[in-house]
Coordinates of C-alpha atoms in Angstrom, one line a residue:
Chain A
X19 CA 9.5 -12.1 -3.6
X20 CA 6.8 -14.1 -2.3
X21 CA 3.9 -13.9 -4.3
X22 CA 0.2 -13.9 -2.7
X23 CA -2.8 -15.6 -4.0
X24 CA -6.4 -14.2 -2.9
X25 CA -9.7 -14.8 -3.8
X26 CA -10.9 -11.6 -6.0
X27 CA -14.1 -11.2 -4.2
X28 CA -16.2 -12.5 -0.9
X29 CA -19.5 -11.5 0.4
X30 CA -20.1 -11.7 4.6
X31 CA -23.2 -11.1 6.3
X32 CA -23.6 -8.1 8.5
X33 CA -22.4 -9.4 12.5
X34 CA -20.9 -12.8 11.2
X35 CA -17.3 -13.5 11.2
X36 CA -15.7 -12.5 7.6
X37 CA -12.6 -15.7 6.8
X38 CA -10.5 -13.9 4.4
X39 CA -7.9 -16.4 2.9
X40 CA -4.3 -16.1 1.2
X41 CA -2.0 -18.2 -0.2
X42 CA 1.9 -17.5 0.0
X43 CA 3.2 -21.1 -0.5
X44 CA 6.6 -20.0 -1.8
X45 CA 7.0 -17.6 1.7
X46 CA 10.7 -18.0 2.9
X47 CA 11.8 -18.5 6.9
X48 CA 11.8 -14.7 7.8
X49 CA 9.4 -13.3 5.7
X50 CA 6.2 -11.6 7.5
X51 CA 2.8 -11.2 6.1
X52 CA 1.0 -8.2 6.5
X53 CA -2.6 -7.3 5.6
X54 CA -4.4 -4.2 4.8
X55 CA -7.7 -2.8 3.5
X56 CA -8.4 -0.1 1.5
X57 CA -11.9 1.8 1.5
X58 CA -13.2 3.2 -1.6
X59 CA -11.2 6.5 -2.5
X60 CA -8.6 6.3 0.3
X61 CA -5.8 4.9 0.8
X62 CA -4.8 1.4 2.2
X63 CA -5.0 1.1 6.2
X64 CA -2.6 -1.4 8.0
X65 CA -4.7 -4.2 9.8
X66 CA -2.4 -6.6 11.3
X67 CA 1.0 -8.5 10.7
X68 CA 3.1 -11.8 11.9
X69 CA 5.6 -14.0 11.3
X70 CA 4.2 -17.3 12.8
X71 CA 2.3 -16.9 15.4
X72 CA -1.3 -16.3 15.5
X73 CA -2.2 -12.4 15.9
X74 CA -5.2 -10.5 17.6
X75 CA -5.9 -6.8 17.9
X76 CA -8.5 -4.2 17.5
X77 CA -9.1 -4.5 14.1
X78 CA -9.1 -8.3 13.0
X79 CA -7.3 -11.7 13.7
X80 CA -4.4 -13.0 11.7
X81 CA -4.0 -16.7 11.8
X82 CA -1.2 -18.5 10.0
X83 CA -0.6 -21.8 8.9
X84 CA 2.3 -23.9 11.1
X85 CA 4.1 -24.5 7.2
X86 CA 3.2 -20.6 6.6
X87 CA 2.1 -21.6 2.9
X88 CA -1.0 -19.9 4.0
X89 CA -3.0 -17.7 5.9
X90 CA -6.5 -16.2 7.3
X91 CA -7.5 -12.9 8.3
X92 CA -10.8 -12.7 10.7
X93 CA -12.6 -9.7 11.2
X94 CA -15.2 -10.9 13.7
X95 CA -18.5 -9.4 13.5
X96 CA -18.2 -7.9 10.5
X97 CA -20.0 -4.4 10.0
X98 CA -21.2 -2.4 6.5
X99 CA -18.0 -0.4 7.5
X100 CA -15.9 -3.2 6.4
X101 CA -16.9 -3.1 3.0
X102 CA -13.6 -2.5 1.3
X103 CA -10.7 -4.3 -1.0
X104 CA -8.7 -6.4 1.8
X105 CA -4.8 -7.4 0.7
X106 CA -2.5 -9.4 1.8
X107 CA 1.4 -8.8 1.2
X108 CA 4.5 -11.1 1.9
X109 CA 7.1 -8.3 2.7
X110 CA 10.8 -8.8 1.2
X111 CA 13.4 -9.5 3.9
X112 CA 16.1 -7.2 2.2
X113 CA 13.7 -4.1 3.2
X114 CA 10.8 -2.4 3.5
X115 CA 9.1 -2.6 -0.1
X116 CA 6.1 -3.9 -0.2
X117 CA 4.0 -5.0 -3.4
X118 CA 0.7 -4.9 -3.6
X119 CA -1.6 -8.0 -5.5
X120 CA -5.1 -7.1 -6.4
X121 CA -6.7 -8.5 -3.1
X122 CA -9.8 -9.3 -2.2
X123 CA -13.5 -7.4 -2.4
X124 CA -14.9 -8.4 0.6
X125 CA -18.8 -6.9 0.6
X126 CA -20.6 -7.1 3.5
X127 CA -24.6 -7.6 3.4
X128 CA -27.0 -6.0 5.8
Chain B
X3 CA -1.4 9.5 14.6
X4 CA 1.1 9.5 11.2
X5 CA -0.1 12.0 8.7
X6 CA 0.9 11.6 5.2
X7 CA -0.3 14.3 3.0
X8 CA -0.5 14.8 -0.6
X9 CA -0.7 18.2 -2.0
X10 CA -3.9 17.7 -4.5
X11 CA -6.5 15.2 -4.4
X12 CA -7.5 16.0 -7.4
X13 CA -5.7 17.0 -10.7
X14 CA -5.8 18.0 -14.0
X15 CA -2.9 18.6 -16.8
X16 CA -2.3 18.3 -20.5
X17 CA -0.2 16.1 -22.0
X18 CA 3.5 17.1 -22.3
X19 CA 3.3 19.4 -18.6
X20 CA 5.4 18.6 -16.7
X21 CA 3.6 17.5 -13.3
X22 CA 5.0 17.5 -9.5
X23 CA 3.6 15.1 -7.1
X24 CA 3.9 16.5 -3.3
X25 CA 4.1 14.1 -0.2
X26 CA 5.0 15.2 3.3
X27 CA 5.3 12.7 6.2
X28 CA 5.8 13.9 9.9
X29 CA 6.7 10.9 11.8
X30 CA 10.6 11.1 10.7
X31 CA 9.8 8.4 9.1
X32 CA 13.6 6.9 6.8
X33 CA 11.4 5.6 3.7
X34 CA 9.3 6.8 1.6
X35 CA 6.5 5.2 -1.4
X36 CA 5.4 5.8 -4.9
X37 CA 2.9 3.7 -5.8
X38 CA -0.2 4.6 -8.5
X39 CA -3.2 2.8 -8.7
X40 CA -5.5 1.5 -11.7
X41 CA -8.6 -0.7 -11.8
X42 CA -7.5 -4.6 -12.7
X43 CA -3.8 -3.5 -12.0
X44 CA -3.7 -3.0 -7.8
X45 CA -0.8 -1.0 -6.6
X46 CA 2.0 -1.2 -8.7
X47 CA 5.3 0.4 -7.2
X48 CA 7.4 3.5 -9.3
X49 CA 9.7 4.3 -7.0
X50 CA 10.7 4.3 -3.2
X51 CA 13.8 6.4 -1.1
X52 CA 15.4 4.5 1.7
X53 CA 17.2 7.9 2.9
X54 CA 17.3 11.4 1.9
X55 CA 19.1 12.0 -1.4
X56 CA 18.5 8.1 -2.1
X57 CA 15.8 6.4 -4.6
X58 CA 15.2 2.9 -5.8
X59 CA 13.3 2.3 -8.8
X60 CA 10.1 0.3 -8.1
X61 CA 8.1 -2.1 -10.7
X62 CA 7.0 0.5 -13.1
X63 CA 9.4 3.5 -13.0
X64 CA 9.6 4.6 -16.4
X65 CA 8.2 8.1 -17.3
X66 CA 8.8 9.0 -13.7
X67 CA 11.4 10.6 -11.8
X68 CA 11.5 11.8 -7.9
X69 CA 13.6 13.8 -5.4
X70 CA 13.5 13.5 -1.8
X71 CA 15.8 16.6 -0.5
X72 CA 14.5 16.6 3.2
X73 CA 13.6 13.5 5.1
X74 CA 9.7 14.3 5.4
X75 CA 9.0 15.4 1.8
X76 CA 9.0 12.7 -1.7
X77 CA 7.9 14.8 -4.9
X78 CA 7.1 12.2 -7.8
X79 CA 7.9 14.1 -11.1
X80 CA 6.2 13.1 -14.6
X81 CA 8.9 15.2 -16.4
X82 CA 6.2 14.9 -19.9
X83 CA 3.4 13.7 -19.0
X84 CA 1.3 11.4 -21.6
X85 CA -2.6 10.3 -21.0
X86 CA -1.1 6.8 -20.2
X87 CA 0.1 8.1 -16.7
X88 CA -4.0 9.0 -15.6
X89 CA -4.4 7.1 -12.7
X90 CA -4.7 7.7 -8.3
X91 CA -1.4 8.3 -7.0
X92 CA -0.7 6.7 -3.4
X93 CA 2.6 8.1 -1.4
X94 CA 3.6 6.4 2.0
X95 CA 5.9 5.8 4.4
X96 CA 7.2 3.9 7.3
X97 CA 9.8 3.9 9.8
X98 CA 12.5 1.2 8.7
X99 CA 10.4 -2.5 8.0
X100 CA 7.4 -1.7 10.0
X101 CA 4.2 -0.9 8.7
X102 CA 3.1 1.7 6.0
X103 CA 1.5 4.8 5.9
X104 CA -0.7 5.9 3.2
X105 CA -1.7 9.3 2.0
X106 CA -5.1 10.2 0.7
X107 CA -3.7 9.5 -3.3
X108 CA -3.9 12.3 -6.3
X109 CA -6.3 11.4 -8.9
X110 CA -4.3 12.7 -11.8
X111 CA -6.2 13.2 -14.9
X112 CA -3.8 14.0 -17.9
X113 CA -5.4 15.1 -21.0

């Protein structure tokens, strides 16, 4: 497995842009990298995912790295809502088990 | 919308009971996830089903069992349960490689 590597905890100001990082240096060619948040007391929410590309939806933007060792998710104007434990997960190619690091707190200030 | 449900959210039981876990997906989705949850650990993985009938042990599978009879339910199975195994319970699923699902978790409380 590719491991992950995350900051344990980030603050944001309300209506900035929130840069969550992640390291996966040892990622392999067909490996994707998925992220997800968890709010206090539920359970984790899929954001976003990608191979190489960048990625954009409702949620948040995924930009990775062109040697993949590394990427960033964006949530861009961040709200109190997204106040929550943000992780980021290098899934194995011979399935669909994912596992889970301790991610990052992201806290965001009014 | 996926709905994953778990059958408490909220459970107590003594140690040596032996404690069933419910999950029911409704998405038809093939697999199917164990995971618990405790503070400074993240989710750890105890066991996940590719197919109905089939199971894979996960990371931390020991003191567990599970059964997955039917393709929409995943029962987690502390066959004696010890105060060790307090901690939120997370099922999910997904529909081959794509994206999971999560349930609201069991906060199991063993005693």
């Amino acid at each position: 497995d590719a491991k992950t590597t995350q900051p344990p905890s980030m603050d944001c100001a309300e209506g900035r842009a929130a840069n969550l990082p992640c390291n996966h240096s040892t990622i392999s060619g067909n490996e994707y990298v998925y992220w997800y948040r968890q709010i206090h007391s539920q359970g984790p929410q899929y954001i976003i995912h990608g191979l190489k590309n960048n990625e954009t939806n409702e949620m948040a933007s995924l930009i990775i790295t062109e040697d993949r060792k590394s990427s960033t998710l964006i949530l861009p104007h961040a709200t109190l809502r997204n106040t929550a434990v943000y992780y980021c997960i290098v899934r194995e190619t011979s399935g669909s088990r994912l596992t889970f690091g301790e991610g990052t707190q992201l806290t965001v200030n009014p | 919308d996926v709905k994953v449900t778990q059958s408490s959210r909220y459970l107590v039981k003594r140690t040596g009971e032996k404690v069933f876990l419910e999950c029911v997906q409704d998405m038809d989705h093939e697999n199917m996830f164990w995971y618990r949850q405790d503070p400074g650990l993240g989710l750890r993985l105890i066991y996940f089903s590719y197919d109905v009938k089939m199971k894979e042990k996960g990371d931390i599978p020991e003191g567990y069992s599970v059964s997955r009879e039917k393709k929409e339910r995943f029962s987690l199975i502390l066959e004696s349960a010890s105060t060790n195994q307090t901690s939120m319970y997370l099922c999910a699923s997904s529909f081959r490689g794509e994206k999971l699902f999560f349930g609201s978790g069991t906060q199991l409380s063993v005693l």
